[in-house]
Amino acid sequence: PEARERFQLFLKGMLKELLGGNYGTIDILWYDVACPLESHEGWGSLQMNQMVREWQPDIIINDRSRLEEDFSTPEEHLTAASGGRGWESCMTFNRISWGHLDSAQAAPYSYNAQGILRMLQNVCGQGGNLLLNIGPTVDGDVPAEAIEPLRTVGAWLASHGEAAVYGHLDRCTVHTASGTGAFTQRGNCLYFWQWIWTDVLIFGGFETKLRAIRTVPGGHDVGFRQTDRQILVDPRPEAWRDTTANITVLELEFEGPPVHRRCSAFPQLHGGRAFLADE
């Protein structure tokens, strides 16, 4: 007990140094490992976090002090928190270690730019944040295998991020069965991340009237025809295809919050023709 009390005083002293005014306004307190203590009482987390909020009234605190607090932090998996709660997936670039590993050995396991963006879409589509760790070398260098993918992702975000990634995004309930892409959502707009370029692009199941389709970036109007069952997109010029990471984005603006009737992923045969059955 005496050792634990000494440690709690030491911890509170560090928090006061960091959050008690020496560094101005602090937005996030990100605790890490809560082991070995198995309850918030052992850490004194309730009193500790109340103390932090007296110093920083607008701060948000993660869930690793054995209290749920403001947001969840799943690690090495992309799982949204329930009940609309904020969440942030914590992923390692090489899928193995948070620390530095030999680049030649880690490279085969590391994400390429497309893998990072697919992961980012998954998180953004569920209304979360992505924390991606790169494990720098002991002298602070970025691992060699991470440089090209991160530069590519950065270039892609520079032209697509404001629309499809940054700021508040809604949890998207629209899913596609084609495998050619997926959506993120902001209000009445859906952003279709198309990672397999196809000449024919059809969206099914939308009940809300579509107002416009535009390219991201550029804002070029894309022709379409909407029936009671489908949105048929006009062929787009090859010049509109993303050349940075081969992930093209379309903005679909609806007249209201998009209502989508989900269908089963596999066609069923009925009377000699194929159709998608409503769930």
PDB file of N, CA, C and O in Angstrom, residues 36-89:
ATOM      1  N   PRO A  36      -0.432  -2.979 -13.732  1.00  0.00           N
ATOM      2  CA  PRO A  36      -0.996  -4.266 -13.289  1.00  0.00           C
ATOM      3  C   PRO A  36      -2.270  -4.125 -12.470  1.00  0.00           C
ATOM      4  O   PRO A  36      -2.854  -5.126 -12.078  1.00  0.00           O
ATOM      5  N   LEU A  37      -2.706  -2.885 -12.205  1.00  0.00           N
ATOM      6  CA  LEU A  37      -3.869  -2.716 -11.332  1.00  0.00           C
ATOM      7  C   LEU A  37      -5.141  -2.993 -12.124  1.00  0.00           C
ATOM      8  O   LEU A  37      -5.301  -2.540 -13.255  1.00  0.00           O
ATOM      9  N   GLU A  38      -6.051  -3.718 -11.534  1.00  0.00           N
ATOM     10  CA  GLU A  38      -7.209  -4.219 -12.260  1.00  0.00           C
ATOM     11  C   GLU A  38      -8.466  -3.384 -12.058  1.00  0.00           C
ATOM     12  O   GLU A  38      -9.508  -3.698 -12.625  1.00  0.00           O
ATOM     13  N   SER A  39      -8.388  -2.322 -11.291  1.00  0.00           N
ATOM     14  CA  SER A  39      -9.565  -1.491 -11.070  1.00  0.00           C
ATOM     15  C   SER A  39      -9.157  -0.031 -11.005  1.00  0.00           C
ATOM     16  O   SER A  39      -7.994   0.305 -10.740  1.00  0.00           O
ATOM     17  N   HIS A  40     -10.123   0.850 -11.238  1.00  0.00           N
ATOM     18  CA  HIS A  40      -9.834   2.282 -11.171  1.00  0.00           C
ATOM     19  C   HIS A  40      -9.540   2.719  -9.746  1.00  0.00           C
ATOM     20  O   HIS A  40      -8.852   3.716  -9.520  1.00  0.00           O
ATOM     21  N   GLU A  41     -10.052   1.950  -8.761  1.00  0.00           N
ATOM     22  CA  GLU A  41      -9.748   2.319  -7.382  1.00  0.00           C
ATOM     23  C   GLU A  41      -8.250   2.201  -7.106  1.00  0.00           C
ATOM     24  O   GLU A  41      -7.670   3.024  -6.376  1.00  0.00           O
ATOM     25  N   GLY A  42      -7.618   1.178  -7.679  1.00  0.00           N
ATOM     26  CA  GLY A  42      -6.192   1.000  -7.460  1.00  0.00           C
ATOM     27  C   GLY A  42      -5.374   2.158  -7.993  1.00  0.00           C
ATOM     28  O   GLY A  42      -4.357   2.540  -7.400  1.00  0.00           O
ATOM     29  N   TRP A  43      -5.812   2.716  -9.100  1.00  0.00           N
ATOM     30  CA  TRP A  43      -5.113   3.867  -9.675  1.00  0.00           C
ATOM     31  C   TRP A  43      -5.542   5.191  -9.040  1.00  0.00           C
ATOM     32  O   TRP A  43      -4.878   6.209  -9.245  1.00  0.00           O
ATOM     33  N   GLY A  44      -6.667   5.182  -8.354  1.00  0.00           N
ATOM     34  CA  GLY A  44      -7.229   6.459  -7.897  1.00  0.00           C
ATOM     35  C   GLY A  44      -7.710   7.286  -9.065  1.00  0.00           C
ATOM     36  O   GLY A  44      -7.632   8.520  -9.056  1.00  0.00           O
ATOM     37  N   SER A  45      -8.226   6.611 -10.102  1.00  0.00           N
ATOM     38  CA  SER A  45      -8.526   7.282 -11.375  1.00  0.00           C
ATOM     39  C   SER A  45      -9.634   8.317 -11.261  1.00  0.00           C
ATOM     40  O   SER A  45      -9.585   9.361 -11.920  1.00  0.00           O
ATOM     41  N   LEU A  46     -10.654   8.042 -10.468  1.00  0.00           N
ATOM     42  CA  LEU A  46     -11.767   8.978 -10.365  1.00  0.00           C
ATOM     43  C   LEU A  46     -11.288  10.324  -9.845  1.00  0.00           C
ATOM     44  O   LEU A  46     -11.545  11.376 -10.443  1.00  0.00           O
ATOM     45  N   GLN A  47     -10.560  10.307  -8.726  1.00  0.00           N
ATOM     46  CA  GLN A  47     -10.033  11.550  -8.173  1.00  0.00           C
ATOM     47  C   GLN A  47      -9.016  12.177  -9.122  1.00  0.00           C
ATOM     48  O   GLN A  47      -8.993  13.405  -9.317  1.00  0.00           O
ATOM     49  N   MET A  48      -8.178  11.334  -9.726  1.00  0.00           N
ATOM     50  CA  MET A  48      -7.127  11.827 -10.616  1.00  0.00           C
ATOM     51  C   MET A  48      -7.726  12.546 -11.827  1.00  0.00           C
ATOM     52  O   MET A  48      -7.298  13.654 -12.185  1.00  0.00           O
ATOM     53  N   ASN A  49      -8.747  11.961 -12.450  1.00  0.00           N
ATOM     54  CA  ASN A  49      -9.340  12.573 -13.625  1.00  0.00           C
ATOM     55  C   ASN A  49     -10.161  13.807 -13.283  1.00  0.00           C
ATOM     56  O   ASN A  49     -10.241  14.754 -14.074  1.00  0.00           O
ATOM     57  N   GLN A  50     -10.787  13.803 -12.111  1.00  0.00           N
ATOM     58  CA  GLN A  50     -11.482  15.015 -11.675  1.00  0.00           C
ATOM     59  C   GLN A  50     -10.498  16.158 -11.489  1.00  0.00           C
ATOM     60  O   GLN A  50     -10.787  17.313 -11.833  1.00  0.00           O
ATOM     61  N   MET A  51      -9.333  15.845 -10.955  1.00  0.00           N
ATOM     62  CA  MET A  51      -8.287  16.843 -10.788  1.00  0.00           C
ATOM     63  C   MET A  51      -7.844  17.396 -12.147  1.00  0.00           C
ATOM     64  O   MET A  51      -7.688  18.616 -12.327  1.00  0.00           O
ATOM     65  N   VAL A  52      -7.680  16.496 -13.116  1.00  0.00           N
ATOM     66  CA  VAL A  52      -7.284  16.914 -14.458  1.00  0.00           C
ATOM     67  C   VAL A  52      -8.318  17.857 -15.062  1.00  0.00           C
ATOM     68  O   VAL A  52      -7.978  18.879 -15.670  1.00  0.00           O
ATOM     69  N   ARG A  53      -9.598  17.546 -14.882  1.00  0.00           N
ATOM     70  CA  ARG A  53     -10.655  18.367 -15.481  1.00  0.00           C
ATOM     71  C   ARG A  53     -10.768  19.737 -14.800  1.00  0.00           C
ATOM     72  O   ARG A  53     -11.261  20.686 -15.418  1.00  0.00           O
ATOM     73  N   GLU A  54     -10.325  19.845 -13.562  1.00  0.00           N
ATOM     74  CA  GLU A  54     -10.289  21.167 -12.935  1.00  0.00           C
ATOM     75  C   GLU A  54      -9.247  22.037 -13.630  1.00  0.00           C
ATOM     76  O   GLU A  54      -9.442  23.242 -13.793  1.00  0.00           O
ATOM     77  N   TRP A  55      -8.118  21.430 -14.035  1.00  0.00           N
ATOM     78  CA  TRP A  55      -7.084  22.190 -14.728  1.00  0.00           C
ATOM     79  C   TRP A  55      -7.442  22.433 -16.190  1.00  0.00           C
ATOM     80  O   TRP A  55      -7.140  23.482 -16.754  1.00  0.00           O
ATOM     81  N   GLN A  56      -8.056  21.433 -16.832  1.00  0.00           N
ATOM     82  CA  GLN A  56      -8.349  21.476 -18.270  1.00  0.00           C
ATOM     83  C   GLN A  56      -9.826  21.105 -18.465  1.00  0.00           C
ATOM     84  O   GLN A  56     -10.158  19.963 -18.768  1.00  0.00           O
ATOM     85  N   PRO A  57     -10.743  22.069 -18.309  1.00  0.00           N
ATOM     86  CA  PRO A  57     -12.179  21.745 -18.342  1.00  0.00           C
ATOM     87  C   PRO A  57     -12.658  21.132 -19.658  1.00  0.00           C
ATOM     88  O   PRO A  57     -13.645  20.383 -19.667  1.00  0.00           O
ATOM     89  N   ASP A  58     -11.988  21.420 -20.778  1.00  0.00           N
ATOM     90  CA  ASP A  58     -12.462  20.940 -22.077  1.00  0.00           C
ATOM     91  C   ASP A  58     -11.711  19.710 -22.573  1.00  0.00           C
ATOM     92  O   ASP A  58     -11.878  19.295 -23.723  1.00  0.00           O
ATOM     93  N   ILE A  59     -10.885  19.137 -21.732  1.00  0.00           N
ATOM     94  CA  ILE A  59     -10.070  18.006 -22.165  1.00  0.00           C
ATOM     95  C   ILE A  59     -10.942  16.767 -22.378  1.00  0.00           C
ATOM     96  O   ILE A  59     -12.010  16.624 -21.772  1.00  0.00           O
ATOM     97  N   ILE A  60     -10.516  15.878 -23.276  1.00  0.00           N
ATOM     98  CA  ILE A  60     -11.139  14.564 -23.382  1.00  0.00           C
ATOM     99  C   ILE A  60     -10.106  13.521 -22.957  1.00  0.00           C
ATOM    100  O   ILE A  60      -8.904  13.670 -23.203  1.00  0.00           O
ATOM    101  N   ILE A  61     -10.596  12.462 -22.314  1.00  0.00           N
ATOM    102  CA  ILE A  61      -9.733  11.451 -21.688  1.00  0.00           C
ATOM    103  C   ILE A  61     -10.113  10.080 -22.245  1.00  0.00           C
ATOM    104  O   ILE A  61     -11.299   9.769 -22.388  1.00  0.00           O
ATOM    105  N   ASN A  62      -9.104   9.268 -22.540  1.00  0.00           N
ATOM    106  CA  ASN A  62      -9.396   7.939 -23.087  1.00  0.00           C
ATOM    107  C   ASN A  62      -9.784   6.961 -21.982  1.00  0.00           C
ATOM    108  O   ASN A  62      -9.925   7.319 -20.812  1.00  0.00           O
ATOM    109  N   ASP A  63      -9.929   5.691 -22.362  1.00  0.00           N
ATOM    110  CA  ASP A  63     -10.525   4.692 -21.476  1.00  0.00           C
ATOM    111  C   ASP A  63      -9.499   3.794 -20.799  1.00  0.00           C
ATOM    112  O   ASP A  63      -9.843   2.700 -20.344  1.00  0.00           O
ATOM    113  N   ARG A  64      -8.250   4.223 -20.677  1.00  0.00           N
ATOM    114  CA  ARG A  64      -7.224   3.322 -20.173  1.00  0.00           C
ATOM    115  C   ARG A  64      -6.798   3.590 -18.724  1.00  0.00           C
ATOM    116  O   ARG A  64      -5.741   3.133 -18.303  1.00  0.00           O
ATOM    117  N   SER A  65      -7.630   4.315 -17.998  1.00  0.00           N
ATOM    118  CA  SER A  65      -7.376   4.446 -16.559  1.00  0.00           C
ATOM    119  C   SER A  65      -8.365   3.599 -15.775  1.00  0.00           C
ATOM    120  O   SER A  65      -8.646   3.874 -14.617  1.00  0.00           O
ATOM    121  N   ARG A  66      -8.907   2.559 -16.454  1.00  0.00           N
ATOM    122  CA  ARG A  66      -9.903   1.649 -15.887  1.00  0.00           C
ATOM    123  C   ARG A  66     -11.248   2.332 -15.682  1.00  0.00           C
ATOM    124  O   ARG A  66     -12.107   1.836 -14.969  1.00  0.00           O
ATOM    125  N   LEU A  67     -11.435   3.499 -16.330  1.00  0.00           N
ATOM    126  CA  LEU A  67     -12.724   4.168 -16.407  1.00  0.00           C
ATOM    127  C   LEU A  67     -13.021   4.420 -17.886  1.00  0.00           C
ATOM    128  O   LEU A  67     -12.106   4.685 -18.671  1.00  0.00           O
ATOM    129  N   GLU A  68     -14.301   4.371 -18.268  1.00  0.00           N
ATOM    130  CA  GLU A  68     -14.642   4.536 -19.674  1.00  0.00           C
ATOM    131  C   GLU A  68     -14.315   5.938 -20.184  1.00  0.00           C
ATOM    132  O   GLU A  68     -13.878   6.111 -21.316  1.00  0.00           O
ATOM    133  N   GLU A  69     -14.571   6.952 -19.368  1.00  0.00           N
ATOM    134  CA  GLU A  69     -14.317   8.342 -19.738  1.00  0.00           C
ATOM    135  C   GLU A  69     -14.908   8.679 -21.111  1.00  0.00           C
ATOM    136  O   GLU A  69     -16.045   8.323 -21.383  1.00  0.00           O
ATOM    137  N   ASP A  70     -14.122   9.332 -22.018  1.00  0.00           N
ATOM    138  CA  ASP A  70     -14.723   9.954 -23.200  1.00  0.00           C
ATOM    139  C   ASP A  70     -14.659   9.133 -24.486  1.00  0.00           C
ATOM    140  O   ASP A  70     -15.511   9.286 -25.356  1.00  0.00           O
ATOM    141  N   PHE A  71     -13.639   8.312 -24.660  1.00  0.00           N
ATOM    142  CA  PHE A  71     -13.555   7.559 -25.914  1.00  0.00           C
ATOM    143  C   PHE A  71     -12.790   6.254 -25.710  1.00  0.00           C
ATOM    144  O   PHE A  71     -11.968   6.124 -24.808  1.00  0.00           O
ATOM    145  N   SER A  72     -13.103   5.299 -26.592  1.00  0.00           N
ATOM    146  CA  SER A  72     -12.521   3.960 -26.512  1.00  0.00           C
ATOM    147  C   SER A  72     -11.321   3.844 -27.433  1.00  0.00           C
ATOM    148  O   SER A  72     -11.206   4.565 -28.425  1.00  0.00           O
ATOM    149  N   THR A  73     -10.424   2.892 -27.120  1.00  0.00           N
ATOM    150  CA  THR A  73      -9.177   2.760 -27.873  1.00  0.00           C
ATOM    151  C   THR A  73      -8.893   1.297 -28.216  1.00  0.00           C
ATOM    152  O   THR A  73      -7.957   0.699 -27.682  1.00  0.00           O
ATOM    153  N   PRO A  74      -9.674   0.687 -29.118  1.00  0.00           N
ATOM    154  CA  PRO A  74      -9.358  -0.680 -29.541  1.00  0.00           C
ATOM    155  C   PRO A  74      -7.969  -0.742 -30.171  1.00  0.00           C
ATOM    156  O   PRO A  74      -7.542   0.201 -30.846  1.00  0.00           O
ATOM    157  N   GLU A  75      -7.272  -1.837 -29.937  1.00  0.00           N
ATOM    158  CA  GLU A  75      -5.878  -1.950 -30.380  1.00  0.00           C
ATOM    159  C   GLU A  75      -5.718  -3.127 -31.337  1.00  0.00           C
ATOM    160  O   GLU A  75      -6.102  -4.260 -31.014  1.00  0.00           O
ATOM    161  N   GLU A  76      -5.150  -2.839 -32.511  1.00  0.00           N
ATOM    162  CA  GLU A  76      -4.905  -3.815 -33.570  1.00  0.00           C
ATOM    163  C   GLU A  76      -6.187  -4.450 -34.112  1.00  0.00           C
ATOM    164  O   GLU A  76      -6.181  -5.547 -34.637  1.00  0.00           O
ATOM    165  N   HIS A  77      -7.296  -3.737 -33.989  1.00  0.00           N
ATOM    166  CA  HIS A  77      -8.523  -4.125 -34.686  1.00  0.00           C
ATOM    167  C   HIS A  77      -9.392  -2.885 -34.846  1.00  0.00           C
ATOM    168  O   HIS A  77      -9.293  -1.923 -34.072  1.00  0.00           O
ATOM    169  N   LEU A  78     -10.236  -2.900 -35.881  1.00  0.00           N
ATOM    170  CA  LEU A  78     -11.054  -1.747 -36.237  1.00  0.00           C
ATOM    171  C   LEU A  78     -12.491  -2.017 -35.798  1.00  0.00           C
ATOM    172  O   LEU A  78     -13.337  -2.400 -36.600  1.00  0.00           O
ATOM    173  N   THR A  79     -12.759  -1.801 -34.525  1.00  0.00           N
ATOM    174  CA  THR A  79     -14.062  -2.115 -33.960  1.00  0.00           C
ATOM    175  C   THR A  79     -14.666  -0.858 -33.352  1.00  0.00           C
ATOM    176  O   THR A  79     -14.118  -0.308 -32.388  1.00  0.00           O
ATOM    177  N   ALA A  80     -15.786  -0.412 -33.915  1.00  0.00           N
ATOM    178  CA  ALA A  80     -16.436   0.795 -33.410  1.00  0.00           C
ATOM    179  C   ALA A  80     -17.012   0.560 -32.023  1.00  0.00           C
ATOM    180  O   ALA A  80     -17.494  -0.533 -31.702  1.00  0.00           O
ATOM    181  N   ALA A  81     -16.956   1.592 -31.206  1.00  0.00           N
ATOM    182  CA  ALA A  81     -17.591   1.528 -29.889  1.00  0.00           C
ATOM    183  C   ALA A  81     -19.104   1.548 -30.061  1.00  0.00           C
ATOM    184  O   ALA A  81     -19.627   2.081 -31.045  1.00  0.00           O
ATOM    185  N   SER A  82     -19.808   0.988 -29.116  1.00  0.00           N
ATOM    186  CA  SER A  82     -21.262   0.920 -29.196  1.00  0.00           C
ATOM    187  C   SER A  82     -21.891   2.203 -28.666  1.00  0.00           C
ATOM    188  O   SER A  82     -21.250   3.001 -27.973  1.00  0.00           O
ATOM    189  N   GLY A  83     -23.145   2.393 -29.022  1.00  0.00           N
ATOM    190  CA  GLY A  83     -23.921   3.495 -28.483  1.00  0.00           C
ATOM    191  C   GLY A  83     -23.494   4.871 -28.931  1.00  0.00           C
ATOM    192  O   GLY A  83     -23.751   5.868 -28.237  1.00  0.00           O
ATOM    193  N   GLY A  84     -22.838   4.982 -30.077  1.00  0.00           N
ATOM    194  CA  GLY A  84     -22.416   6.281 -30.577  1.00  0.00           C
ATOM    195  C   GLY A  84     -21.229   6.878 -29.850  1.00  0.00           C
ATOM    196  O   GLY A  84     -20.892   8.050 -30.037  1.00  0.00           O
ATOM    197  N   ARG A  85     -20.575   6.096 -29.034  1.00  0.00           N
ATOM    198  CA  ARG A  85     -19.429   6.567 -28.255  1.00  0.00           C
ATOM    199  C   ARG A  85     -18.233   6.827 -29.167  1.00  0.00           C
ATOM    200  O   ARG A  85     -18.012   6.117 -30.157  1.00  0.00           O
ATOM    201  N   GLY A  86     -17.423   7.844 -28.843  1.00  0.00           N
ATOM    202  CA  GLY A  86     -16.221   8.123 -29.600  1.00  0.00           C
ATOM    203  C   GLY A  86     -15.213   6.992 -29.479  1.00  0.00           C
ATOM    204  O   GLY A  86     -15.126   6.327 -28.443  1.00  0.00           O
ATOM    205  N   TRP A  87     -14.425   6.768 -30.556  1.00  0.00           N
ATOM    206  CA  TRP A  87     -13.446   5.677 -30.516  1.00  0.00           C
ATOM    207  C   TRP A  87     -12.305   5.981 -31.472  1.00  0.00           C
ATOM    208  O   TRP A  87     -12.428   6.749 -32.414  1.00  0.00           O
ATOM    209  N   GLU A  88     -11.172   5.344 -31.180  1.00  0.00           N
ATOM    210  CA  GLU A  88      -9.951   5.542 -31.964  1.00  0.00           C
ATOM    211  C   GLU A  88      -9.184   4.224 -32.019  1.00  0.00           C
ATOM    212  O   GLU A  88      -8.730   3.728 -30.985  1.00  0.00           O
ATOM    213  N   SER A  89      -9.071   3.644 -33.211  1.00  0.00           N
ATOM    214  CA  SER A  89      -8.317   2.399 -33.359  1.00  0.00           C
ATOM    215  C   SER A  89      -6.823   2.693 -33.372  1.00  0.00           C
ATOM    216  O   SER A  89      -6.362   3.609 -34.058  1.00  0.00           O
TER     217      SER A  89
END
